[in-house]
XYZ file of C-alpha atoms in Angstrom:
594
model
C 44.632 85.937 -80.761
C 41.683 87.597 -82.507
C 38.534 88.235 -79.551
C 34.978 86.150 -80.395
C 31.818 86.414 -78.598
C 32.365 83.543 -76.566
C 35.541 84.377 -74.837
C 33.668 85.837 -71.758
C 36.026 84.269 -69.033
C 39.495 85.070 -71.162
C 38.084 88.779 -71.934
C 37.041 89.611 -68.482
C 40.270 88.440 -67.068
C 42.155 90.545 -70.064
C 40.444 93.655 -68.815
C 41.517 93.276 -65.319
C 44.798 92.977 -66.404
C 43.739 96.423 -68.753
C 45.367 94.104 -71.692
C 43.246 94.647 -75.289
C 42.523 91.635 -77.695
C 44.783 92.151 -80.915
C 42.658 93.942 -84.123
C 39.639 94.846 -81.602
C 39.528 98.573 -81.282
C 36.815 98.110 -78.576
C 36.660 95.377 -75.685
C 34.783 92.108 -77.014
C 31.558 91.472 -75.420
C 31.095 89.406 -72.381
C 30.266 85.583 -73.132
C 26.260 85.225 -73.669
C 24.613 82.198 -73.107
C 24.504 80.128 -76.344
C 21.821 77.517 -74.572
C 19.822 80.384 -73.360
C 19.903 81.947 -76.242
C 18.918 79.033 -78.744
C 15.941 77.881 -76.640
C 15.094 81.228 -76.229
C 14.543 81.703 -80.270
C 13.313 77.902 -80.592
C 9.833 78.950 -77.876
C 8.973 81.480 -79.162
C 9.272 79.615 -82.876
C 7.345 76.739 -81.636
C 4.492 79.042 -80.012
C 4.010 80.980 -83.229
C 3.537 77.427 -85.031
C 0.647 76.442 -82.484
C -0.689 79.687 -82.391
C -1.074 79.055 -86.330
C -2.478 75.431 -86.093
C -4.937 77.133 -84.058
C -5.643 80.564 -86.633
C -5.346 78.502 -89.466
C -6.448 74.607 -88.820
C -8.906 75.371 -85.985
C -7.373 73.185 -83.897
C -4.028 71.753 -82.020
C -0.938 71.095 -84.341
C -0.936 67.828 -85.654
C 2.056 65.594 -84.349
C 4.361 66.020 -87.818
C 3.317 69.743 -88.149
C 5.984 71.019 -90.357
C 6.258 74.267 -88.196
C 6.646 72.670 -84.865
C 9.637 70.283 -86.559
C 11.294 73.278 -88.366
C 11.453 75.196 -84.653
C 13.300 72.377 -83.195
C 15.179 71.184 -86.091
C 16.823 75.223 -86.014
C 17.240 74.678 -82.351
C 19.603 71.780 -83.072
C 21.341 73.442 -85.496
C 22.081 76.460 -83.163
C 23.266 74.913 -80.702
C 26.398 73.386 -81.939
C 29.785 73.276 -80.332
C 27.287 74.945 -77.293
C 26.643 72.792 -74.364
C 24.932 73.232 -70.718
C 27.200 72.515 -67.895
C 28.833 69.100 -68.019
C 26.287 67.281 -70.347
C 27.895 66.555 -73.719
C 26.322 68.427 -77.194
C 24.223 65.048 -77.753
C 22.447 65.813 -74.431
C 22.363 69.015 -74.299
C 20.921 69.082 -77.996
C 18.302 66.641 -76.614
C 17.323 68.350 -73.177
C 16.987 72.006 -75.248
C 14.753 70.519 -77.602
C 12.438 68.641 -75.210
C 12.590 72.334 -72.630
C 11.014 74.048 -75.897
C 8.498 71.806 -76.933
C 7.266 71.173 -73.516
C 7.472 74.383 -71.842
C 5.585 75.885 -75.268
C 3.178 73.393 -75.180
C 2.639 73.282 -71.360
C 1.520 77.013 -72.214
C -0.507 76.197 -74.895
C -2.456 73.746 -72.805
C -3.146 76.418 -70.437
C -4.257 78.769 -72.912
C -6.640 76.601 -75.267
C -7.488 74.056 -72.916
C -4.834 70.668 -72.626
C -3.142 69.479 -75.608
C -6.550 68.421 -77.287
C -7.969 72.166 -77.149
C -10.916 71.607 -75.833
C -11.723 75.238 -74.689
C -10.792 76.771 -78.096
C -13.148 74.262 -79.609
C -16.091 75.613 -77.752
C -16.217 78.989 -78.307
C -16.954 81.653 -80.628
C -14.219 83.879 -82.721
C -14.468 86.612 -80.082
C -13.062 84.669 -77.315
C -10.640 83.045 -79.668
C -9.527 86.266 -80.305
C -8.943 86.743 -76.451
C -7.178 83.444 -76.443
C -4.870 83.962 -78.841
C -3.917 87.423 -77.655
C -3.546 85.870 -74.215
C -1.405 83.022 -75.608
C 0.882 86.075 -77.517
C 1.264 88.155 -74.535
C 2.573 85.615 -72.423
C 5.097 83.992 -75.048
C 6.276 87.656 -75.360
C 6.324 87.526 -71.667
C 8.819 84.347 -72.010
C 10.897 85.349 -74.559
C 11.824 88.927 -73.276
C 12.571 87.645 -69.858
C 14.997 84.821 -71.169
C 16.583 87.589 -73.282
C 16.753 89.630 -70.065
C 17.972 86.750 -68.131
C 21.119 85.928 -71.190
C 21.617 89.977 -71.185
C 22.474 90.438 -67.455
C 24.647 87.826 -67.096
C 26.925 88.708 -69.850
C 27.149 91.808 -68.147
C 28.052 90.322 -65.172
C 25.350 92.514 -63.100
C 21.380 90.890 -62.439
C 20.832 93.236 -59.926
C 17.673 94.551 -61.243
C 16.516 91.271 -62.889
C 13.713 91.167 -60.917
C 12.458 94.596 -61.863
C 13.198 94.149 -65.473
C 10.712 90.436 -65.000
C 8.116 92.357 -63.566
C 7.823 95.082 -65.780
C 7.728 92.533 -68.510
C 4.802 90.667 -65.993
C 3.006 93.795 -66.210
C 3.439 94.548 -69.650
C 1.509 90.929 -70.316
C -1.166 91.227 -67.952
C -2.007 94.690 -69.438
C -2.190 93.001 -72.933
C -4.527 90.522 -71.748
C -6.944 92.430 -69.695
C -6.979 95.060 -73.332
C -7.005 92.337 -75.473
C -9.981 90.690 -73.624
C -12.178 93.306 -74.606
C -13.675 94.097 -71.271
C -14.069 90.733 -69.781
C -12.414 88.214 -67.665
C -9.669 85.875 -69.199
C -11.253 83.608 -66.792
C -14.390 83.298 -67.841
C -12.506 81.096 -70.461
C -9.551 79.334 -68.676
C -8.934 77.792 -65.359
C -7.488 81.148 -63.666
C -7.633 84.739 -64.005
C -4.794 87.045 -65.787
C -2.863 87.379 -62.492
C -2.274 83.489 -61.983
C -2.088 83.488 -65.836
C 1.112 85.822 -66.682
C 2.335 84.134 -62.791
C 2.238 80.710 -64.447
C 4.283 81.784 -67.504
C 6.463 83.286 -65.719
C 7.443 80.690 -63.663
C 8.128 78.835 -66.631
C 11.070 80.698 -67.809
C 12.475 79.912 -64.126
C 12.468 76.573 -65.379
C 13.572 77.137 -69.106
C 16.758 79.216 -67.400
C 17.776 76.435 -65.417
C 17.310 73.596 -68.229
C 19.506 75.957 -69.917
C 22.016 76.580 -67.381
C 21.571 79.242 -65.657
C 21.470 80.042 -61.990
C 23.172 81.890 -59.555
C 21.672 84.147 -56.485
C 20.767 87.166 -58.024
C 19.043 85.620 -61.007
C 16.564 83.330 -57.397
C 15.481 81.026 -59.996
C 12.585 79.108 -58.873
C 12.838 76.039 -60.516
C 16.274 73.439 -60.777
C 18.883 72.183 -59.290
C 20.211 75.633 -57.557
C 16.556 75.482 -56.066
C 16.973 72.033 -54.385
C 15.748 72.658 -51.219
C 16.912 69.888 -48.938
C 19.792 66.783 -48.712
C 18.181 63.541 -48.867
C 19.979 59.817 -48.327
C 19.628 56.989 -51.174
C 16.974 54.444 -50.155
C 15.745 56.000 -46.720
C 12.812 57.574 -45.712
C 12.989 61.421 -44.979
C 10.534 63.674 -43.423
C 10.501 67.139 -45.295
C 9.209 70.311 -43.486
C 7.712 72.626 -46.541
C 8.410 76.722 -45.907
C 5.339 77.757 -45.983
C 6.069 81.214 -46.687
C 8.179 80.593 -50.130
C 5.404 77.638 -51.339
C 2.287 79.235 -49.760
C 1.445 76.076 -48.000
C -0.610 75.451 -45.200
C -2.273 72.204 -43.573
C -5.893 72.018 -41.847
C -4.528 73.093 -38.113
C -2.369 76.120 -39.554
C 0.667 74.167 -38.886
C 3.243 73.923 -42.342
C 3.042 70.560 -44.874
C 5.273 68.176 -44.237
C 5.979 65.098 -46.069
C 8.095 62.280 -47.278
C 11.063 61.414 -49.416
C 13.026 58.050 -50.101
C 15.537 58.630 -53.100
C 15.963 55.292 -54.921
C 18.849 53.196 -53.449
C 22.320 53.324 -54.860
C 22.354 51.945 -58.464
C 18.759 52.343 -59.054
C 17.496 55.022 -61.393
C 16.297 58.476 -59.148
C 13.672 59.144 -62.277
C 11.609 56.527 -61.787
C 9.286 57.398 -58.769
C 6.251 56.438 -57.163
C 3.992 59.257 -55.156
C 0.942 58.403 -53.072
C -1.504 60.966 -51.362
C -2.856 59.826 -48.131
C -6.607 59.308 -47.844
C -8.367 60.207 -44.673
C -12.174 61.189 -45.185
C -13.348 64.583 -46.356
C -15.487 67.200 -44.419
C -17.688 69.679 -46.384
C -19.721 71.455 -43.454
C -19.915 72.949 -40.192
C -21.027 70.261 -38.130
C -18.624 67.559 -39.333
C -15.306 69.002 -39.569
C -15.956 70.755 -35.948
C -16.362 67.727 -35.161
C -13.338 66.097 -36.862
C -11.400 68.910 -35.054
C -12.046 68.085 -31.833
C -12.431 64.751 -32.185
C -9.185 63.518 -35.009
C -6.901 66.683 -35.212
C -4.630 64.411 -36.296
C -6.914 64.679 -39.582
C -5.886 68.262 -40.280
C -1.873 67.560 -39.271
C 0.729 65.782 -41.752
C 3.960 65.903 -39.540
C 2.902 62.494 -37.467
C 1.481 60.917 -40.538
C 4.376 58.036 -41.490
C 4.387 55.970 -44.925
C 3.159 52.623 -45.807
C 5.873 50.218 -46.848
C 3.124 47.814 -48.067
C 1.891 46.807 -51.613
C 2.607 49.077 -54.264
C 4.802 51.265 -51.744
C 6.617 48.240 -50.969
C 10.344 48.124 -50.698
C 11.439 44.529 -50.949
C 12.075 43.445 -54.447
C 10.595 40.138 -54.698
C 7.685 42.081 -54.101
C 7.206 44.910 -55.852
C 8.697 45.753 -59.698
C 8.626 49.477 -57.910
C 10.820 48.357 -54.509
C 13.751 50.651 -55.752
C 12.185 53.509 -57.209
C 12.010 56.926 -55.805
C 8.932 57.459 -53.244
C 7.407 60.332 -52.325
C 4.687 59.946 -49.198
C 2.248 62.813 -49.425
C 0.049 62.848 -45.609
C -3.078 64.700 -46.508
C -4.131 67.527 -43.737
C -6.807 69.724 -45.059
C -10.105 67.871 -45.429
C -10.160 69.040 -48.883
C -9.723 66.145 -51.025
C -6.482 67.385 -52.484
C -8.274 70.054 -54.165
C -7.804 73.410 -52.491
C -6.139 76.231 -53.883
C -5.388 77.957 -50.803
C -8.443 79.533 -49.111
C -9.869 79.503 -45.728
C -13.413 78.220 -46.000
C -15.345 79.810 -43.458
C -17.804 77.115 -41.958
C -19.876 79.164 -39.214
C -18.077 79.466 -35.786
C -14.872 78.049 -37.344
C -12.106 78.415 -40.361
C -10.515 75.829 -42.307
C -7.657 75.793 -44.579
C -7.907 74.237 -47.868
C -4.525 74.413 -49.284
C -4.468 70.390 -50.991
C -3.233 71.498 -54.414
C -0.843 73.713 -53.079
C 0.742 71.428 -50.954
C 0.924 68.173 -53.746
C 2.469 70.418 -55.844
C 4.874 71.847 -53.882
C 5.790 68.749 -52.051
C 6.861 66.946 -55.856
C 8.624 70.389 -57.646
C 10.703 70.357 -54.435
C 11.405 66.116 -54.769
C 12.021 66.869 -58.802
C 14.607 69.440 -57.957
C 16.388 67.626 -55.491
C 16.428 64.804 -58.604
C 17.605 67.233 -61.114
C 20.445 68.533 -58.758
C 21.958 64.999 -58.327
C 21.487 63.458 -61.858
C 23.152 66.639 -63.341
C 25.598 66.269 -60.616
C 26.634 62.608 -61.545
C 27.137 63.583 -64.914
C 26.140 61.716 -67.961
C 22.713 62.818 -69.551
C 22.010 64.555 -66.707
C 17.685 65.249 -65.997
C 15.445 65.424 -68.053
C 11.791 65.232 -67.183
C 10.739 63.379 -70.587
C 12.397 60.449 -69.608
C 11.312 60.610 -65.994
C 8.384 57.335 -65.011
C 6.407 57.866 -62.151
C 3.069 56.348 -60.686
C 1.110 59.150 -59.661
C -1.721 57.792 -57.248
C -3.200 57.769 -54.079
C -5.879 55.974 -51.995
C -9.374 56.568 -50.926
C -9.407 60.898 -50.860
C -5.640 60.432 -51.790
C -7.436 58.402 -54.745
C -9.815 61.673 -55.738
C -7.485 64.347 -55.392
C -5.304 62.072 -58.229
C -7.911 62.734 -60.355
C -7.834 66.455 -59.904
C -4.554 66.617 -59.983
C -3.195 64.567 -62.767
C -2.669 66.993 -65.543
C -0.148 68.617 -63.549
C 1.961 66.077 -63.975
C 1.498 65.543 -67.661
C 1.148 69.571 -68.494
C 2.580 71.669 -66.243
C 5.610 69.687 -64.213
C 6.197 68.050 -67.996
C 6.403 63.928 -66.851
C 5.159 62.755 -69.923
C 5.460 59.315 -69.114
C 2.833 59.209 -65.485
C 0.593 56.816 -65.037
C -2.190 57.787 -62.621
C -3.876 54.959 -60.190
C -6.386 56.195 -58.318
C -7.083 53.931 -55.446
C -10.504 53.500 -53.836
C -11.489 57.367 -55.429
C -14.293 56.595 -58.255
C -15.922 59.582 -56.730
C -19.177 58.292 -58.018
C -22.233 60.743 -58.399
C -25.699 59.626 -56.889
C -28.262 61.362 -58.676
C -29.364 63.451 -55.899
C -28.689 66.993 -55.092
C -26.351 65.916 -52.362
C -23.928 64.011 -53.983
C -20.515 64.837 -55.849
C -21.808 66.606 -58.792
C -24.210 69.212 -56.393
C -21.002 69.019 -53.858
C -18.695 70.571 -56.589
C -20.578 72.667 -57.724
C -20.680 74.353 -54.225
C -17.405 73.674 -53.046
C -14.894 73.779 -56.106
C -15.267 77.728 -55.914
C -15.429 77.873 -51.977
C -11.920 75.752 -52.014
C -10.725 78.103 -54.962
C -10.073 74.801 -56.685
C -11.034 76.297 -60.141
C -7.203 77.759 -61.180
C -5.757 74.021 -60.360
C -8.529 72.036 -62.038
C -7.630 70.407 -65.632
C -7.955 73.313 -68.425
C -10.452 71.109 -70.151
C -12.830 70.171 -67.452
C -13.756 72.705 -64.289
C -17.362 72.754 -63.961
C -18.903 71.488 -61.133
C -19.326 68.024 -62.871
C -15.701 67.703 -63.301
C -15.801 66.594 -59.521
C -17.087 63.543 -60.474
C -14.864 60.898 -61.339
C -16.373 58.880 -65.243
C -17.041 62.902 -66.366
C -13.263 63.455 -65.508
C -12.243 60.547 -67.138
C -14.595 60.936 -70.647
C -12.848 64.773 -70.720
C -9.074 63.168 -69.690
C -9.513 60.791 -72.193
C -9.077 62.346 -75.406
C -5.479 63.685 -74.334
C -3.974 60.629 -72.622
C -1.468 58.197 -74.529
C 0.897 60.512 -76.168
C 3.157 58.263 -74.795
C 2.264 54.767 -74.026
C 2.807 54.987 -69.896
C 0.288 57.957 -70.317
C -3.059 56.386 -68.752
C -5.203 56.174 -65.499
C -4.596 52.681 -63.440
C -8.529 52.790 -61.396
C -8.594 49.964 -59.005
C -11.100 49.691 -56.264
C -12.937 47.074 -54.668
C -16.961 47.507 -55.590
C -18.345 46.512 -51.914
C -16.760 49.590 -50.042
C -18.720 51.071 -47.585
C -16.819 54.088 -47.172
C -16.633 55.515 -50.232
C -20.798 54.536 -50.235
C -20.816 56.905 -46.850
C -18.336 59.882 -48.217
C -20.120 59.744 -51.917
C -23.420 60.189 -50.042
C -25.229 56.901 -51.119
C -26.201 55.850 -47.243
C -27.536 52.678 -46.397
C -27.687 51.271 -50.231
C -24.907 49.154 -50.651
C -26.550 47.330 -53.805
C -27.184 51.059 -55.418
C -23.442 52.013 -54.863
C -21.680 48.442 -56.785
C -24.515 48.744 -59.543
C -23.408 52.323 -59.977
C -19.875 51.121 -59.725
C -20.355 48.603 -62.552
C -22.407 51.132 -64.781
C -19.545 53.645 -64.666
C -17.106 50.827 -65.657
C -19.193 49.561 -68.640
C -20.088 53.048 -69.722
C -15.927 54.555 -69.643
C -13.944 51.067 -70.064
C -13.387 51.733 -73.558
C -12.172 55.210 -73.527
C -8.644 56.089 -74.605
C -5.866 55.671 -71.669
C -8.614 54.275 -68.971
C -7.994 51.248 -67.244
C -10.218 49.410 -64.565
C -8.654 46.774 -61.985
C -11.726 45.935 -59.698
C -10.642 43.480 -56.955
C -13.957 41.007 -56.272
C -14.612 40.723 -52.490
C -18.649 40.388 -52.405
C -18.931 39.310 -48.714
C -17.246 42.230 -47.020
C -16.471 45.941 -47.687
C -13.185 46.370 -48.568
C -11.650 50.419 -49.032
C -8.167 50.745 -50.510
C -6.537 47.724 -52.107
C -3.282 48.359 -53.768
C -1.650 48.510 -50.103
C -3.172 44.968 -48.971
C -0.163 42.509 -49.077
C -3.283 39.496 -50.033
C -5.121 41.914 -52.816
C -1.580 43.082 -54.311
C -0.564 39.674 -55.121
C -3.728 37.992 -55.398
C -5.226 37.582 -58.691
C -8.424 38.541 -61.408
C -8.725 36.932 -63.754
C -5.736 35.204 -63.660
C -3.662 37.916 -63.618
C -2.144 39.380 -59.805
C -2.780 43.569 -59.080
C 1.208 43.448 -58.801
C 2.027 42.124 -62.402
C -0.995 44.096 -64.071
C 0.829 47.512 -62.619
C 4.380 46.307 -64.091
C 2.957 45.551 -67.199
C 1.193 49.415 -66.880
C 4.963 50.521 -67.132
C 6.869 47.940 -69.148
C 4.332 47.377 -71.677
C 1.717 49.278 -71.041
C -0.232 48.762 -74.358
C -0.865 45.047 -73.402
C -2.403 46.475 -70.331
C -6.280 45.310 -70.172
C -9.062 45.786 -67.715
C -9.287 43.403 -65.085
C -13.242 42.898 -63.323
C -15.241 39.814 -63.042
C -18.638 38.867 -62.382
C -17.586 37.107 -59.051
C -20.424 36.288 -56.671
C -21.705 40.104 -55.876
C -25.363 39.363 -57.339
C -25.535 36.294 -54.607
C -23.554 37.865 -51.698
C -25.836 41.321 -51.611
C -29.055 41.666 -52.578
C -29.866 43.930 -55.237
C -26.786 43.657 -57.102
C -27.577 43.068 -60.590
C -24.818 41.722 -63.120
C -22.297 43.995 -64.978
C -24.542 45.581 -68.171
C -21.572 44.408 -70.349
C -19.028 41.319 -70.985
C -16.755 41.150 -67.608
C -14.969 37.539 -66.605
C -17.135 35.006 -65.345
C-alpha cells in the first residue's frame, strides 16, 4: 500500500516495526493537521481582505465583500474528507469557518476600533499606517504560530513550542513598536503593544483547540483540554478561581470565587444567563476605609450566594430562562467591574481593582467547561456562534455590563448576547463630581483603559447614553445583539452613587432625558418599571416587577421576546404618576404611554 501524508498513526507504527511503505524510498511524513492547517491559510486570507477594505474602501468590509467570502469559501473546500475529533465534515466545515471569521475579525476590532472602525475613521494616514502595520504583525503573529503548532505535532515533539511562540511574540511586538514610528500603539487603541501581541496570541490558543488540537506540551489556554473544573447539570456550584494562572484578585486579597449551574439534563448548556452582583462603589480614601472596616464582606466573593429570583429564576412557569446555564458573578473590588488589575493606592490604605479580570475569567473558564461536554456528547459539538446568553447585572453589576459588553460580542465571540443592565444608567450630573469627571480620574487609576470597548475609552465613556450612542452603531449583526436597560426612575441609590444628592426630581428628569435622547438608537432598548411613590433599585430580581406589567406587556415576556423575537422587541416606559408623586418631575420630553 502506497504511503500518503495522512497516514501518521499507520507510518509511525511501521517505523517501530523498522517496516518501509512500498515505492517510498524515504519514510512518509508524520500526519499534519488538515483542520489546523486549513484555518490556518483561511485567517490569514480573511485578514488580508479586511486589511484591504480598510487600504482601499476606507472603511470595514462590507457584509458580501467578495474577499472575505472567497477566504471561507477556500476554507470549505480544503477541508474535505478532514474532520476535528468526532464532529462529522458538515460540522466541522461549519465550526472552521465561523473560528476564521471570528477570530480575524475579533482582531480586527481590536486593531481599528470594533467592527464599525471607529478609531481608523478618526485619524490621519500616519496612524493608519501604524494600524495597519500593527494589524499585519499580529496576523503574522497568528499564522506562524498555528504553523508552528501543526509542525510539532507531526513531529511528534512540542517541547520547545513555547519558545518557538515567543520568539514569534517578539518578532510582532518589535514590528509594531518600528512600525509606529516612535510612538505608542496606545495612543490609538485600548492597550499598549505588550497586551496587544498578548491578546493575539491568545487567540491562536483558541483557533488550536477549535481545530483540534491539545495535549500537555502544546498548555493551550483556551478549550475543552483547559476546562478547569467538574460541574453537575442543574445545581449550583461555587468555583474557586487560581489566581495565579487568571491573575485574579478580589478587594481583601483573597482569590475570586463564583458560581456555576450547568443547565439541567435535556436542556441546551449554550444558552446561559450571567449576572454581576451590585454592591455600591467606593472611589476615595475616606469611604472605602470605611467600607473596610465597616462591610468587608464588600471586598469578599466566597460568602456571596445567588439569587434564584426573577430573571435568575429556576422554576419554569416562571422564567423562559429557568433551564438555562447560570453563571453568578459576586462582585469584591469596589470597582464597578472595571479594573484591570491595579492596586489603587488611597492614602493610608491599598485596594485591589481587579473587576475585569475577574468577569472575564470567571465566563472563559464556564465556556470551556461548555465546550468540553458538548464536544464530548457528540453531535455538532460547540460552537460559540450559536451560543445565547443574557449578559447583565444589577445596580454596579448593571455598570460594569456596560463596560464589559464587547467582550462578549468581540473578543469571547457570542454573537448572539443580549446585554440588560439592571439599575446601572450611570447617569452624568453636570458637575465636576459626577461620572464623566469620576472617569476621567479613575478609568486610568483602575487601569481600566486596555478592557474598555475599542471604540469608546475616554473618560466620557464612563457614562452610560455616551456608551450607548458609541455601542450603537455596531450592535444587531445578529438580531439577539442589543442592550435590555431596565431600571426603575425613583431610585435613590443610584441618585446617591451617581452623585446627584438630595434631588430626587433632578435625577428621574435626567433619567427621562437620557431615554428620549438614545431610545431610537440601533440595538437600545429601555424597560422603565413606574413606581413614583417609593425608590425602588434593581428590578429584574423582584418576583412583583418581573411579572408585573407596562404597558400591558410583563418585564418577564418583554425579555423572552428579547431572545425569541427580538426584532418585535419595543421600549416599554410610561408617563405614570411621577409628575404628581414628586415634585419637580416634569413629563417625558417625548411620546411615552400614558
Amino acid at each position: 500500500m502506497p504511503c500518503t501524508r495522512w497516514m501518521g498513526t499507520a507510518f509511525a507504527v511501521a517505523s517501530m516495526l523498522g517496516v518501509a511503505c512500498s515505492g517510498d524510498p524515504e519514510p512518509a511524513p508524520l500526519e499534519r493537521s488538515c483542520a489546523m492547517e486549513s484555518l490556518q491559510t483561511c485567517v490569514a486570507s480573511y485578514s488580508a481582505a479586511i486589511a484591504t477594505c480598510y487600504t482601499d474602501s476606507d472603511g470595514p468590509c462590507a457584509s458580501d465583500d467578495a474577499g472575505l467570502a472567497a477566504a471561507l469559501d477556500t476554507l470549505g473546500s480544503d477541508l474535505d474528507g478532514c474532520t476535528v475529533g468526532e464532529l462529522d465534515a458538515e460540522a466541522t466545515r461549519g465550526r472552521l469557518q465561523n473560528a476564521c471569521a471570528s477570530e480575524a475579525s475579533s482582531l480586527a476590532a481590536r486593531t481599528f476600533g470594533g467592527p464599525q472602525g471607529a478609531v481608523w475613521a478618526d485619524v490621519g494616514q500616519t496612524n493608519r499606517t501604524c494600524l495597519t502595520l500593527a494589524h499585519e504583525a499580529a496576523t503574522t503573529l497568528i499564522e506562524g504560530s498555528l504553523e508552528a503548532m501543526t509542525d510539532c505535532q507531526a513531529e511528534q515533539d512540542c517541547s520547545g513550542i513555547g519558545d518557538a511562540r515567543e520568539s514569534l511574540a517578539a518578532t510582532a511586538r518589535t514590528t509594531v513598536q518600528n512600525g509606529c514610528r516612535g510612538f505608542a500603539v496606545s495612543e490609538l487603541i485600548t492597550m499598549d503593544t505588550a497586551e496587544y501581541v498578548d491578546r493575539a496570541a491568545h487567540q491562536v490558543d483558541c483557533m488550536a483547540a477549535m481545530a483540534g488540537l491539545g495535549g500537555e506540551e502544546l498548555g493551550l489556554q483556551c478549550g475543552p483540554d483547559h476546562a478547569q473544573f467538574d460541574a453537575p447539570r442543574g445545581e449550583w456550584m461555587q468555583v474557586t478561581v487560581d489566581s495565579e494562572e487568571w491573575g485574579t484578585m478580589c478587594g481583601d486579597g483573597s482569590p475570586y470565587a463564583f458560581y456555576v449551574r450547568l443547565a439541567p439534563e435535556g436542556a441546551d448548556l449554550d444558552q446561559v444567563v450571567i449576572g454581576l452582583q451590585g454592591g455600591g462603589v467606593c472611589l476615595f480614601e475616606e469611604d472605602c476605609g470605611a467600607r473596610l472596616v465597616d462591610s468587608p464582606d464588600l471586598f469578599s466573593a466566597a460568602e456571596d450566594l445567588p439569587p434564584e429570583t426573577g430573571i435568575m429564576s429556576n422554576d419554569p412557569s416562571n422564567s423562559a430562562f429557568a433551564e438555562w446555564t447560570k453563571v453568578y458573578l459576586p462582585y469584591c473590588n469596589q470597582d464597578v467591574f472595571a479594573g484591570g488589575g491595579v492596586e489603587e493606592k488611597l492614602g493610608a490604605i491599598s485596594i485591589p481593582r481587579y473587576g475585569s479580570l475577574n468577569v472575564r475569567a470567571a465566563v472563559q473558564m464556564v465556556r470551556d467547561v461548555i465546550w468540553q461536554q458538548m464536544d464530548a456528547a457528540g453531535g455538532p459539538g460547540f460552537r460559540p456562534d450559536e451560543v445565547v446568553a443574557l449578559f447583565g447585572g444589577w445596580s454596579a453589576g448593571g455598570i460594569g455590563t456596560l463596560y464589559n459588553y464587547h467582550w462578549m460580542l468581540d473578543d469571547l465571540q457570542w454573537p448572539r448576547t443580549a446585554a440588560f443592565p439592571d439599575a446601572g444608567l450611570a447617569l452624568d450630573n453636570g458637575s465636576v463630581l459626577g461620572v464623566a469627571g469620576i472617569g476621567l480620574l479613575k478609568i486610568p487609576a483602575w487601569g481600566t483603559i486596555p478592557y474598555l470597548p475599542p471604540y469608546c475609552f475616554d473618560g466620557d465613556c464612563a457614562v452610560g447614553p455616551v456608551l450607548y450612542e458609541a455601542t450603537a452603531p455596531r450592535l444587531r449583526a445578529v438580531p439577539e445583539q442589543q442592550m435590555l436597560i431596565v431600571s426603575n426612575p425613583n431610585d435613590d441609590v443610584q441618585q446617591q452613587t451617581t452623585f446627584f444628592g438630595p434631588d430626587t426630581a433632578g435625577f428621574i428628569n435626567e433619567v427621562r432625558t437620557s431615554y428620549c435622547e438614545t431610545k431610537d438608537l440601533n440595538g437600545i432598548q429601555y424597560y422603565f418599571t413606574s413606581i413614583a411613590s417609593e425608590s425602588v433599585h434593581v428590578v429584574s430580581l423582584v418576583p412583583e416587577l418581573w411579572t408585573g406589567q407596562v404597558d400591558g406587556v410583563a418585564m418577564r415576556d418583554w425579555f423572552e421576546r428579547a431572545i425569541t423575537d427580538p426584532d418585535t422587541v419595543t421600549d416599554r416606559a410610561e408617563e405614570s404618576d411621577f409628575v404628581k408623586v414628586v415634585e419637580g418631575v416634569e413629563p417625558y420630553p417625548c411620546d411615552v404611554a400614558p
